[in-house]
CSV table of C-alpha atoms in Angstrom, one decimal:
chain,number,residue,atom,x,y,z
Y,1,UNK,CA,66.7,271.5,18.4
Y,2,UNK,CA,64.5,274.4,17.0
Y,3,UNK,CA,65.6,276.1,14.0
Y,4,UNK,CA,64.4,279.8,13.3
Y,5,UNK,CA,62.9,280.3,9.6
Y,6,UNK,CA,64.5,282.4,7.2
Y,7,UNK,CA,65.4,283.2,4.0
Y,8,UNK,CA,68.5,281.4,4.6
Y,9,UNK,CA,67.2,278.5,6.3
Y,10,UNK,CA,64.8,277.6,3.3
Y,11,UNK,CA,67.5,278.4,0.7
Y,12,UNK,CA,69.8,275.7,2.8
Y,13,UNK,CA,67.0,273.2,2.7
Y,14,UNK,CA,67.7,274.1,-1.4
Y,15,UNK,CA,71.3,273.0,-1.2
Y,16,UNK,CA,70.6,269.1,-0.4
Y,17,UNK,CA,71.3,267.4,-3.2
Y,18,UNK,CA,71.6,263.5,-1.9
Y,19,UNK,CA,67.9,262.3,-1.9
Y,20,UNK,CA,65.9,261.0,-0.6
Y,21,UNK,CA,64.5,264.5,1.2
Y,22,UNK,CA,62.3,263.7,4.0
Y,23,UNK,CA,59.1,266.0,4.6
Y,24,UNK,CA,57.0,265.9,7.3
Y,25,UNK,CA,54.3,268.4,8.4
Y,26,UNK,CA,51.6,268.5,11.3
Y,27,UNK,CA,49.2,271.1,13.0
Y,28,UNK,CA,50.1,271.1,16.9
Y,29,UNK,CA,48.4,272.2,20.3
Y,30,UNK,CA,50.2,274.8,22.7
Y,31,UNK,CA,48.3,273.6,26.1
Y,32,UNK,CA,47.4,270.5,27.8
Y,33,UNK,CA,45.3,268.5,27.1
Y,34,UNK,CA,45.2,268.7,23.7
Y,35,UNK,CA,48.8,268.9,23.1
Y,36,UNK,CA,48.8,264.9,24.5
Y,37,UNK,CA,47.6,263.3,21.1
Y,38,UNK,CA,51.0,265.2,19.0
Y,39,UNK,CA,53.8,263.0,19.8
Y,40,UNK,CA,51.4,260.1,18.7
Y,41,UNK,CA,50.6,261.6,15.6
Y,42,UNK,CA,54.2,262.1,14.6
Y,43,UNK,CA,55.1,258.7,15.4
Y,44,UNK,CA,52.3,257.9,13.0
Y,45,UNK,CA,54.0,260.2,10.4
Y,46,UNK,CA,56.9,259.2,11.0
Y,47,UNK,CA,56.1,255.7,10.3
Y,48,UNK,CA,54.4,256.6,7.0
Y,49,UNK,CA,57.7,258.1,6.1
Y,50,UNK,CA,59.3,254.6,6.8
Y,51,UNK,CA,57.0,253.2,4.6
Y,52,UNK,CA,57.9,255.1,2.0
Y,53,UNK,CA,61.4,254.7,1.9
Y,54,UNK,CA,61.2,250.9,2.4
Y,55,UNK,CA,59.6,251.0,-0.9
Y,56,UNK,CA,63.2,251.8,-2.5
Y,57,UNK,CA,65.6,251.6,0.1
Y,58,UNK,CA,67.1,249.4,2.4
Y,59,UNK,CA,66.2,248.6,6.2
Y,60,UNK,CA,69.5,250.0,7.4
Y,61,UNK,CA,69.4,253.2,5.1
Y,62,UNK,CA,65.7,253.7,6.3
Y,63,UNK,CA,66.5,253.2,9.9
Y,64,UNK,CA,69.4,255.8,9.5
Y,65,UNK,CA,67.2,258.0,7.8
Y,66,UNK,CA,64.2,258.1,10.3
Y,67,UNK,CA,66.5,257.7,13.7
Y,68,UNK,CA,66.2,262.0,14.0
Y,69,UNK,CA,62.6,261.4,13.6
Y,70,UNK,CA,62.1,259.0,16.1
Y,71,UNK,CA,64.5,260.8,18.8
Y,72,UNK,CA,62.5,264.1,17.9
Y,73,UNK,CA,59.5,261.6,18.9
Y,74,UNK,CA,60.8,260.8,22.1
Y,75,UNK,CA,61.8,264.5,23.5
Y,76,UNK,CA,58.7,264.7,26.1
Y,77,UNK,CA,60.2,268.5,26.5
Y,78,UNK,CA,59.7,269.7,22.8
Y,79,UNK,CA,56.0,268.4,23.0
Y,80,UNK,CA,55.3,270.5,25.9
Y,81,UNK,CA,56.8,273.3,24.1
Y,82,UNK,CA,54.7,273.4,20.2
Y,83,UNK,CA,52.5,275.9,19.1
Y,84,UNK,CA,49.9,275.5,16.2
Y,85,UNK,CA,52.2,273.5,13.8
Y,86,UNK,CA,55.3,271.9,13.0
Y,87,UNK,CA,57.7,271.0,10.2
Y,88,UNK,CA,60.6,268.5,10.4
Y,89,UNK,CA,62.9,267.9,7.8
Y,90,UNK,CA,65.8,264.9,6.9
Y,91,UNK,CA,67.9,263.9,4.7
Y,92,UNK,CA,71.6,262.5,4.9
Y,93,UNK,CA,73.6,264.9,7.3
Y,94,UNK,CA,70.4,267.3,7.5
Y,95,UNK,CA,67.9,267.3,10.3
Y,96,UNK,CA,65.3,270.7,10.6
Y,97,UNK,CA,62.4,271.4,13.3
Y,98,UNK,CA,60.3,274.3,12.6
Y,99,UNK,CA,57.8,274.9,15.1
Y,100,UNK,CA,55.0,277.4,13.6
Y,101,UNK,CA,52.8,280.1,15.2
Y,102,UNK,CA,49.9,278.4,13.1
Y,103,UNK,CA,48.5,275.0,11.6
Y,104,UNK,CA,49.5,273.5,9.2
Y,105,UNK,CA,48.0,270.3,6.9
Y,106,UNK,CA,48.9,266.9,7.7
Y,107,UNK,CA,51.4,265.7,4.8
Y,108,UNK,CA,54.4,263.1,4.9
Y,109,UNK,CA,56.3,262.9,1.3
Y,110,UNK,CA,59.5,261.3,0.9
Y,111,UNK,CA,60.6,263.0,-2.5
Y,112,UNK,CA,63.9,264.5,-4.4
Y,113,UNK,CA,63.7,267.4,-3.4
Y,114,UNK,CA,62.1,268.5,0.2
Y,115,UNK,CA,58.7,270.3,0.6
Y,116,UNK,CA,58.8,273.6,1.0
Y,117,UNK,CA,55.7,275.5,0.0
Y,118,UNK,CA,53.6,275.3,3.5
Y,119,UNK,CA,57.3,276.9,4.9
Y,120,UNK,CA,57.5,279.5,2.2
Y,121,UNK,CA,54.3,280.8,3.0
Y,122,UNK,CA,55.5,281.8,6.2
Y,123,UNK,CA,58.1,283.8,4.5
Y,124,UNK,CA,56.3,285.9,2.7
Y,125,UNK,CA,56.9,289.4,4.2
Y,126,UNK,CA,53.6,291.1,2.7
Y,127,UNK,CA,51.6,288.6,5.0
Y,128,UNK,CA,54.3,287.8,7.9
Y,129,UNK,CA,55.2,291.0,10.8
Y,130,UNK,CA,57.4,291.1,14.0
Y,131,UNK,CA,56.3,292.9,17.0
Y,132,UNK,CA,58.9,294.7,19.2
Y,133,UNK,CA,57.7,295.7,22.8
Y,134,UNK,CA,60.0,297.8,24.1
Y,135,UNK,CA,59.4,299.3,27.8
Y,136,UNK,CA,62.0,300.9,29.7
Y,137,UNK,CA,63.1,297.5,31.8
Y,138,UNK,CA,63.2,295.3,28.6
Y,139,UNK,CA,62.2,293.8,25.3
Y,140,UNK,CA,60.1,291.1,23.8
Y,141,UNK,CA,60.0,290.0,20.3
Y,142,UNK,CA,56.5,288.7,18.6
Y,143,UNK,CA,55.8,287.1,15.2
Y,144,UNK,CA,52.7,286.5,13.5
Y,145,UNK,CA,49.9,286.5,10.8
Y,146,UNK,CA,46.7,287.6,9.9
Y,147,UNK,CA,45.8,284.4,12.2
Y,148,UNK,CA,48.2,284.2,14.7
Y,149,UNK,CA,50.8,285.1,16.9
Y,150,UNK,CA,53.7,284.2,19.1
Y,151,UNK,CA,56.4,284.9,21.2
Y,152,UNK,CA,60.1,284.8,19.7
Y,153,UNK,CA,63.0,283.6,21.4
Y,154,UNK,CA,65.5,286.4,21.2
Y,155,UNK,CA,69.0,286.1,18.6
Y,156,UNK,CA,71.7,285.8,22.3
Y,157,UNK,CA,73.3,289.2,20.4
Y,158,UNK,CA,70.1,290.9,21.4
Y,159,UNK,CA,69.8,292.7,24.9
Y,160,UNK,CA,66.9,291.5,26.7
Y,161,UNK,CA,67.4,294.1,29.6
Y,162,UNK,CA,68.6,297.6,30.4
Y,163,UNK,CA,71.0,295.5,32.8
Y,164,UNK,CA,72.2,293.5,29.8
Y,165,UNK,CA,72.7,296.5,27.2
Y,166,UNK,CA,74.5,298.5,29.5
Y,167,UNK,CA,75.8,296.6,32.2
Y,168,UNK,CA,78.4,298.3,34.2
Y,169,UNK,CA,77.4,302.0,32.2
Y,170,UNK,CA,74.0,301.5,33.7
Y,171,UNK,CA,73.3,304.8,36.6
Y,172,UNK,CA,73.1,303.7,39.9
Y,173,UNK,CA,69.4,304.7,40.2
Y,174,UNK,CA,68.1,302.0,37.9
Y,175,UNK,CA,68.6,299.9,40.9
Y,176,UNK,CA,65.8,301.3,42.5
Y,177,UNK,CA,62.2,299.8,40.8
Y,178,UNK,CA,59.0,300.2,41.3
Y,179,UNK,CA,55.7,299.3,39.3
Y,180,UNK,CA,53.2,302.3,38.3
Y,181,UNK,CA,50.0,302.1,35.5
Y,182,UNK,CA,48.4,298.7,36.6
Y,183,UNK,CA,48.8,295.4,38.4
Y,184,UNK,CA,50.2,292.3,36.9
Y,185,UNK,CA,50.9,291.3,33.8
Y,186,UNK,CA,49.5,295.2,32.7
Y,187,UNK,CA,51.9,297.1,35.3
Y,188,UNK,CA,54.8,299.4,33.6
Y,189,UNK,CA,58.2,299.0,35.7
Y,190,UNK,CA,59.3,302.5,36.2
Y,191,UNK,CA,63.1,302.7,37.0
Y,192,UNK,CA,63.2,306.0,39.7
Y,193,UNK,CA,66.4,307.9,40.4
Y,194,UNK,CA,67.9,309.0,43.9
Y,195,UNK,CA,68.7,312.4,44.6
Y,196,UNK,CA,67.7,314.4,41.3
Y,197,UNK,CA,69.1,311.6,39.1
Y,198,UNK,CA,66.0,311.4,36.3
Y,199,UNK,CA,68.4,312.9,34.1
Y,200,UNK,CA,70.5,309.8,33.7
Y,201,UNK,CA,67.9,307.5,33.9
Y,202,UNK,CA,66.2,308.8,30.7
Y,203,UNK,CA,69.4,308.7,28.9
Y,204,UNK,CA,70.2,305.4,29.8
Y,205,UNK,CA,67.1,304.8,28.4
Y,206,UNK,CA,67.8,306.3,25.2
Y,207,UNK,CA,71.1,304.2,25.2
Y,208,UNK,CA,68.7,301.1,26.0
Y,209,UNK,CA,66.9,301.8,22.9
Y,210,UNK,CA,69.6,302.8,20.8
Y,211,UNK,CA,71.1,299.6,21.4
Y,212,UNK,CA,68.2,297.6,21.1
Y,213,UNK,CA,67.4,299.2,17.8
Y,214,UNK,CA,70.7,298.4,16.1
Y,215,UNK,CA,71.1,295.1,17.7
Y,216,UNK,CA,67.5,294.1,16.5
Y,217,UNK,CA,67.6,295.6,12.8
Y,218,UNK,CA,71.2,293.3,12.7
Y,219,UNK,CA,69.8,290.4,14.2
Y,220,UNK,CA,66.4,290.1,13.3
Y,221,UNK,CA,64.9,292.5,10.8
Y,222,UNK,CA,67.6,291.7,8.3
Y,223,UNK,CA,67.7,288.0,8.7
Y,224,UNK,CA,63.7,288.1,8.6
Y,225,UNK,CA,63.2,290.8,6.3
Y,226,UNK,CA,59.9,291.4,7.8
Y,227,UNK,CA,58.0,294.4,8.8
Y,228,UNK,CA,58.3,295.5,12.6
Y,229,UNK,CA,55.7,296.8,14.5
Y,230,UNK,CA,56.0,298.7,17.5
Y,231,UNK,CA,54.3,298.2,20.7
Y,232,UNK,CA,55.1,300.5,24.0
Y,233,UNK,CA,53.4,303.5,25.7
Y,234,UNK,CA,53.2,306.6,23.7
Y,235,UNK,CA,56.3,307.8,25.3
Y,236,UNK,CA,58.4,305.1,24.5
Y,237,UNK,CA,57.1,305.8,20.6
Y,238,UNK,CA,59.0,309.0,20.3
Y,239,UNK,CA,62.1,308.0,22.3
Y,240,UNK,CA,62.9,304.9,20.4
Y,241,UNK,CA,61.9,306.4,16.8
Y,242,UNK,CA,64.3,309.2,17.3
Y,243,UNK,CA,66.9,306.9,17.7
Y,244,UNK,CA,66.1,303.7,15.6
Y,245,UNK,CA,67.9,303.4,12.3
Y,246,UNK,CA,65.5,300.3,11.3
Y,247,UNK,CA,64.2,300.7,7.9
Y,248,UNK,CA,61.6,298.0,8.3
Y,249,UNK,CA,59.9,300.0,11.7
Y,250,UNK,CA,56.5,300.8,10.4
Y,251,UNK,CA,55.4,304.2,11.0
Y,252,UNK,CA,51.8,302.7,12.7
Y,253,UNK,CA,52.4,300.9,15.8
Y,254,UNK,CA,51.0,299.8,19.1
Y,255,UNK,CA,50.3,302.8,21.9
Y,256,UNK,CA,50.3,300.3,24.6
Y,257,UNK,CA,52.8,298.1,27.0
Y,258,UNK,CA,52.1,294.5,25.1
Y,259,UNK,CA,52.2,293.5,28.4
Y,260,UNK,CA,48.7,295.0,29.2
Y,261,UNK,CA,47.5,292.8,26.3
Y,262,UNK,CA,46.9,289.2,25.7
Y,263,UNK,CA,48.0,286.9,22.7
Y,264,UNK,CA,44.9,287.5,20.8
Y,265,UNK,CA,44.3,291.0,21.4
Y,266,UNK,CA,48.3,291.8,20.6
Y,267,UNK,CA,47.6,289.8,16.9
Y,268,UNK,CA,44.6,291.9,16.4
Y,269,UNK,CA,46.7,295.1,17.1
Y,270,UNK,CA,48.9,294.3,14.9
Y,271,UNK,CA,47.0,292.8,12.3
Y,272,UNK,CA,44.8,296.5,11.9
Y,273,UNK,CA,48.7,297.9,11.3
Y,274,UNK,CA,49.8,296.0,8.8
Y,275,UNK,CA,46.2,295.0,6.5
Y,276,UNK,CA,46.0,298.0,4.6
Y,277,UNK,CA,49.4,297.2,3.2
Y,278,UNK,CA,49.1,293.5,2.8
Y,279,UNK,CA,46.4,293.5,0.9
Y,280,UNK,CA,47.4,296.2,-1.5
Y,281,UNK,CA,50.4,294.1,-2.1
Y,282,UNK,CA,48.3,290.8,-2.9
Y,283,UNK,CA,46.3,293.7,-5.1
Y,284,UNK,CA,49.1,294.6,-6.9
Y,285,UNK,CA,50.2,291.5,-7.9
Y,286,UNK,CA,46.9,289.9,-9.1
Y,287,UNK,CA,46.8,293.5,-11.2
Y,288,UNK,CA,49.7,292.9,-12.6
Y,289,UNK,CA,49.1,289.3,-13.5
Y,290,UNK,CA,45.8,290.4,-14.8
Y,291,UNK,CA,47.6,293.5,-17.3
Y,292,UNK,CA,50.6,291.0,-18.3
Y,293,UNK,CA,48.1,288.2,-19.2
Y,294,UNK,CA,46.4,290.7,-21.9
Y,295,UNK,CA,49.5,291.4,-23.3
Y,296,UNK,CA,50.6,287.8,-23.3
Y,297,UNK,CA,52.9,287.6,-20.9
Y,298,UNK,CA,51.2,285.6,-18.2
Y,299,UNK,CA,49.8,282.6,-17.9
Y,300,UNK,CA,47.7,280.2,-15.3
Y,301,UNK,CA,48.1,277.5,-17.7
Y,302,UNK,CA,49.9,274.5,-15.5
Y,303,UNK,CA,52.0,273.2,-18.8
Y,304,UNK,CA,52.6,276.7,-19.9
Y,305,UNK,CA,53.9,277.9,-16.8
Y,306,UNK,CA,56.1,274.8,-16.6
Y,307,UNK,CA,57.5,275.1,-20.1
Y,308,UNK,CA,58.4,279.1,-19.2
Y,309,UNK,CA,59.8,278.1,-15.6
Y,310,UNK,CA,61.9,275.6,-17.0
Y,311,UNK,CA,63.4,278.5,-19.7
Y,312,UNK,CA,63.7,281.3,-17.1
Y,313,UNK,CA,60.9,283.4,-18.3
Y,314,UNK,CA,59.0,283.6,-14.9
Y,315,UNK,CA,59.6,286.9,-13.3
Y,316,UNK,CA,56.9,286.7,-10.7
Y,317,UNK,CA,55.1,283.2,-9.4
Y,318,UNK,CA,51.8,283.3,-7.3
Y,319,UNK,CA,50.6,280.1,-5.8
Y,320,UNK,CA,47.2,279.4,-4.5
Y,321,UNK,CA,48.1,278.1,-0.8
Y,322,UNK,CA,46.4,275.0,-0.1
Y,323,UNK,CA,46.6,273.6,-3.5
Y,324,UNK,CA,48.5,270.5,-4.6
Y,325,UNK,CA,48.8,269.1,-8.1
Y,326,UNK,CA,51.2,265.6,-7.5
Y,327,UNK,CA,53.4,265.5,-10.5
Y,328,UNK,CA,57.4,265.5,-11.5
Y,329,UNK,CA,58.8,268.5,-12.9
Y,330,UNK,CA,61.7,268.0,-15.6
Y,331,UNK,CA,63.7,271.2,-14.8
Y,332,UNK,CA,65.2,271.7,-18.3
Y,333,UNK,CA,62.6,270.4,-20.4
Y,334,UNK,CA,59.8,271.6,-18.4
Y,335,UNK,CA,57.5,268.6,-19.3
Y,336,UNK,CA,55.5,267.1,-16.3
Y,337,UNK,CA,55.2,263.5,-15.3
Y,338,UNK,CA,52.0,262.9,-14.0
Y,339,UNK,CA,51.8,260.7,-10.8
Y,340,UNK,CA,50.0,260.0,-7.4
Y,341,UNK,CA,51.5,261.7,-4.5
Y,342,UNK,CA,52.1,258.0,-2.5
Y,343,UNK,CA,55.0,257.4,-5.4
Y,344,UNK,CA,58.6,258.2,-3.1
Y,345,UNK,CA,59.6,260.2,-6.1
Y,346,UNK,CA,56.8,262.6,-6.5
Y,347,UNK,CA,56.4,266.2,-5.0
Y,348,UNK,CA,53.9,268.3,-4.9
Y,349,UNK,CA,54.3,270.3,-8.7
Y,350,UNK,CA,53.6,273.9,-7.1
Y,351,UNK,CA,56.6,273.4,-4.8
Y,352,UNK,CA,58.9,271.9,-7.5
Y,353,UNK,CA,57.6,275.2,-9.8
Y,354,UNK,CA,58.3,277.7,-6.8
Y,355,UNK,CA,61.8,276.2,-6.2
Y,356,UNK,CA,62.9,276.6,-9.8
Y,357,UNK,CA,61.6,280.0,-10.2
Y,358,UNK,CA,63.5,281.4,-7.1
Y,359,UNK,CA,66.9,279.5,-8.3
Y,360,UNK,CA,66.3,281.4,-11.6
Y,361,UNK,CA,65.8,284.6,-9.7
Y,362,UNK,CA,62.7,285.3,-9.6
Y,363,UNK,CA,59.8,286.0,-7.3
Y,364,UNK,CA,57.1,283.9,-5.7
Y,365,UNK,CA,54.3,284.8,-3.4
Y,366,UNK,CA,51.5,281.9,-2.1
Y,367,UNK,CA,48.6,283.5,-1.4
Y,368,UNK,CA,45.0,282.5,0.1
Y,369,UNK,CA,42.3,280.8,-2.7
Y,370,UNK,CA,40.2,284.2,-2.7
Y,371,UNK,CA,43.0,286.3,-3.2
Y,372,UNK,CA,44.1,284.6,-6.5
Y,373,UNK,CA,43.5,285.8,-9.7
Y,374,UNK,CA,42.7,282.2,-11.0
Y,375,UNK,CA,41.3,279.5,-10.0
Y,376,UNK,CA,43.8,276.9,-11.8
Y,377,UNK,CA,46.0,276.8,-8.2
Y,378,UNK,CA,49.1,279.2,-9.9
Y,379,UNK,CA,49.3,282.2,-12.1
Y,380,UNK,CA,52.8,283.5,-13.7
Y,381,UNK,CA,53.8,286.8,-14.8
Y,382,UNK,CA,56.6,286.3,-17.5
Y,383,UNK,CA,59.7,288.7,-18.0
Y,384,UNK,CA,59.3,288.6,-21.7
């Protein structure tokens, strides 16, 4: 019932054109108890959403509407499975679940288009990383933030194990295993030949890697388009670095078996990895906000940046994260209609402004409120 977010997914969710689009967002708990009061809450959403659709529509058309929600309600084996937030979306012949490594605000909004921004910031690749811990037994696959982190379910192409990348190629001494470095959760399998055979067993493991390598790049970094870090023993490093082909494999990684480390101390890791660079990025483009602005070709003006979103002029859009200005956005005009966020009709006007810049081609980034460059919840850089 999950769905993974992408790119892709989030343009899909662009493709619905039969309102009413059906939003609902909540922050969730991983462990018991506090994972106990969730389902409760999303029934309570989910009941707002009713409300809001009975306003314009039908019983019938509402109940159709909200079944998805209310099964989704009733799965006792997806609420023992959230993390730190969640995002469902509906519409006629569309149903999404995104369950998020971190919270998000509460928010229900039935609208005619769906809300996307709290998702989008999720996508943002400067902020966003995957973690790849590669030993020579098998593979996990991590995603996070600069405030969380969690485990992945790996794409079914990938090869989870040595046993499932090479399968009948696989030398006979890999059948022998032992652990070495630690106990538990810290202990490094060691696959040990028989009768001289370490030879084979380090180049099976350098045709473990090599296919781990291409099959993640295929089937995750590309979809994702994130950075990947790399965590394994320093040994590992250099093995799977000669052989990787994956342009988004940072050069700084992880010297340790992420197995040796919990959730928390793998996100801080990672997070010292990929700062510098993330917040260079966010640097960059408040710079060049502030450098196109003097020359007038930027704007944090909410009516101006409308009117030039509307014409195509926006080549970059950055959007102050937790901000929300309730309005409607005429998409050729560019005029706003001024509402209360309650109205069935109305979207938050950040979102509708992100959405239209991105179908025009260009670029937008939400960032946190203290690394804006203004303080009016947006600022635009224009093409010309």
């Amino acid at each position: 019932m999950q769905h993974s977010l992408t790119p892709q997914a989030l343009a899909e969710l662009k493709t619905v054109v039969s309102p009413p689009c059906l939003s609902l967002y909540q922050p969730t708990h991983r462990h018991h108890p506090d994972n106990q009061q969730d389902p409760l809450r999303f029934r309570q959403g989910v009941e707002a959403l009713a409300s809001s659709l009975r306003q314009q529509h039908s019983a019938e058309e509402t109940q159709a509407l909200i079944a998805p929600f209310q099964a989704l309600a009733a799965d006792a084996d997806f609420w023992h499975h959230t993390l730190d937030g969640l995002a469902v979306l509906g519409g006629a012949g569309l149903f999404r679940v995104f369950v998020l490594p971190r919270p998000v605000a509460e928010l229900t909004v039935v609208a005619d288009s769906f809300h996307t921004k709290p998702l989008r910031r999720f996508l943002q690749s400067a902020g966003r990383y995957q973690i790849l811990g590669v030993s020579r037994h098998r593979i996990r696959l991590f995603e996070g933030d600069r405030d969380a982190i969690a485990e992945m379910e790996l794409p079914p192409a990938v090869p989870r194990t040595i046993d499932e990348a090479l399968g009948a190629e696989l030398s006979e001494p890999h059948h022998t295993v032992s652990s070495h470095g630690g106990i538990g959760n810290a202990s490094s399998p060691m696959h040990h030949g028989q009768g001289g055979k370490k030879d084979e067993v380090d180049k099976d493991t350098e045709r473990f890697f090599r296919a781990v390598d291409r099959a993640v790049d295929e089937h995750c970094s590309k979809p994702s388009g994130l950075p990947l870090i790399l965590a394994a023993l320093p040994e590992h490093h250099h093995l799977f670095r000669k052989v990787s082909h994956n342009p988004l494999l940072l050069a700084t990684g992880i010297d340790v078996n992420p197995d040796a480390l919990n959730p928390e101390q793998l996100r801080e890791r990672a997070w010292q990895a990929v700062e510098p660079e993330v917040l260079a990025q966010q640097a960059r483009w408040a710079d060049a906000f502030g450098a196109a602005s003097a020359r007038g070709l930027g704007s944090d003006d909410l009516a101006d940046v409308a009117r030039a979103t509307a014409a195509g002029r926006v080549g970059t859009l950055l959007i102050e994260a937790e901000r929300q200005i309730a309005g409607r956005l005429d998409g050729v005009s560019g005029s706003i209609i001024s509402a209360d966020l309650e109205n069935p009709r109305i979207d938050d006007l950040l979102d509708d402004l992100g959405e239209l810049v991105e179908q025009m081609g260009g670029q937008v980034h939400v960032l946190p409120a203290d690394r804006m460059p203004s303080s009016s919840g947006l600022a635009a850089t224009y093409r010309h």
